[in-house]
Amino acid sequence: MELEVRHLRALCAIADAGSLHKAARQLGMSQPSLTTQLRRIENSLGAELFSRERTGCRPTLLGHSVLSRARPLVAGMAVLVSEARAAADRSAGPRLRIGSTASRALAGWLRRLRERLPGTDISLQMDVSANALLRQVAGGGLDVAFVHEVEGCPLRVPAGLDRRVLVEREPQFISLARDHPAAGSQIVELADLAADRWMIDPTVDGEWDGLRRVLGAAGLNPPVLHGDYLTASSLIAVGEAIAPCQPTSVPREDMVVRPLRDDPLGVRLLLFSRPGAYEGAGIAGVGTGAGAGADGDGPGGAEVYADLEAAYREAALQAVVYRQWLMRNKSPLLHAPAA
C-alpha cells in the first residue's frame, strides 16, 4: 500500500485527538474504519505508530518520527487547497463560510448576517470539536469559527488566527428531570447530585476533562455515561441521567435547567477568523473599524462580531433561568451595547 495524504491526515488526527474514537469523529468516519486504516498503514511501514492504552492512543518513537514528517506535508496540502479555493472564490461571488460548535445564538446570528450581507452565500458547518473547526479555519476550509473553550482545557489554536472573546466566562447549568429531587431548587448544590449518573459527550473537546476536574475537586466520583447530547436528553427526561448544559438551553415539559451553586463549570466563547477572511464575503470595508479587537481583525470582522454579540444577547435574555442568573450577577449582557 502506498501512503497518501489522507493517510497522513489520519495519523495527525489520531495524535491530536489522543484516541481513535475522537479522531474518527473529527475525520467523519467510523472508528472501525479508522482502526482498519491505521492497521494497514502500520503494516505497510512494518511497525506500530501508536501504542493503544486504556486512556487512548500515544505515538511510539517511530510514530513521533513519522508525524514530524507528515505534519508539514499535510499543512502544505492544506495551503495548496486553500489558495486554489480562494482563487476560485474570487470569481464565484462573495461568500462567508462559518463553523460553529452548538449554540442557540446561531439562528439569530445567521439571520442578522443575511440581512447585513444580501447576495452573500453564507454557509454553516457544525462540529462537536472546536479544535477541528479551528484547523479548518487555518487551512482555508472555513472563514470564521464560533467555538467554546472549556475552562481548564485550552484549545489548540493554530498560529495566525485572529480572535475575539464574546463571553469571558459563561456558566454551565445542569439539565434534570422535572421530578428530580433537586429540580425544585432555584440553585442546585453539586453535592445533591452525587448519586446521579452524569452523561457527557467525550468527543466534545475538553468536556470530560473539565467535568472530571470539577467533580474531583468536590470529592465526588459519580457514575458517568458517555454518549451524544441528543441521547442524553431522552435519558434525562426519564430520570436516568443528568448532564451539563448551556445556560441558554430551553427547558421542556419533562426537563428543567438549573444553575449550580458557585458556578463551578464554565466555558469561554470565542470567535476566530483568518486574516483577510472577510474579504471573500465582500465586507472588508463595512463599518468604521471602531469595534475592531486587539487581536487584529478589521472593520468587517467588527460587524460580524457585533451581529454575533447581539444574537447571543437575544438568546440569553430569552432563557428565563439564564436571565435571572444575569440579573443576580449584574451582567453587562443585560444592556445592549451602544450603536
Short mmCIF file of N, CA and C in Angstrom, two decimals, residues 176-181 183-184 236-237 251-258:
data_model
loop_
_atom_site.label_atom_id
_atom_site.label_comp_id
_atom_site.label_asym_id
_atom_site.label_seq_id
_atom_site.Cartn_x
_atom_site.Cartn_y
_atom_site.Cartn_z
N LEU A 176 -31.99 18.50 34.38
CA LEU A 176 -32.55 17.50 35.28
C LEU A 176 -33.95 17.13 34.85
N ALA A 177 -34.36 15.91 35.20
CA ALA A 177 -35.77 15.55 35.02
C ALA A 177 -36.62 16.46 35.89
N ARG A 178 -37.82 16.79 35.43
CA ARG A 178 -38.66 17.71 36.17
C ARG A 178 -39.02 17.19 37.55
N ASP A 179 -39.07 15.85 37.73
CA ASP A 179 -39.40 15.29 39.03
C ASP A 179 -38.14 14.93 39.85
N HIS A 180 -36.98 15.39 39.42
CA HIS A 180 -35.75 15.16 40.19
C HIS A 180 -35.86 15.89 41.52
N PRO A 181 -35.38 15.31 42.63
CA PRO A 181 -35.47 15.96 43.94
C PRO A 181 -34.86 17.37 43.98
N ALA A 183 -34.80 19.47 41.43
CA ALA A 183 -35.40 20.35 40.42
C ALA A 183 -36.21 21.48 41.05
N GLY A 184 -36.66 21.30 42.28
CA GLY A 184 -37.45 22.34 42.94
C GLY A 184 -36.61 23.49 43.46
N ILE A 236 -32.26 11.96 30.37
CA ILE A 236 -32.51 12.94 31.42
C ILE A 236 -34.01 13.05 31.70
N ALA A 237 -34.80 13.05 30.64
CA ALA A 237 -36.24 13.24 30.79
C ALA A 237 -36.89 12.16 31.65
N PRO A 251 -35.90 24.92 28.79
CA PRO A 251 -36.50 23.78 29.48
C PRO A 251 -37.65 23.18 28.69
N ARG A 252 -37.99 21.93 29.01
CA ARG A 252 -39.11 21.24 28.38
C ARG A 252 -40.12 20.83 29.45
N GLU A 253 -41.22 20.28 29.01
CA GLU A 253 -42.24 19.84 29.97
C GLU A 253 -41.70 18.78 30.92
N ASP A 254 -40.76 17.96 30.42
CA ASP A 254 -40.24 16.86 31.23
C ASP A 254 -38.81 17.11 31.73
N MET A 255 -38.30 18.32 31.55
CA MET A 255 -36.91 18.59 31.88
C MET A 255 -36.74 20.05 32.32
N VAL A 256 -35.91 20.27 33.33
CA VAL A 256 -35.65 21.64 33.78
C VAL A 256 -34.16 21.95 33.65
N VAL A 257 -33.85 23.23 33.64
CA VAL A 257 -32.47 23.71 33.58
C VAL A 257 -32.23 24.54 34.84
N ARG A 258 -31.16 24.23 35.56
CA ARG A 258 -30.86 24.93 36.80
C ARG A 258 -29.38 25.31 36.87
#
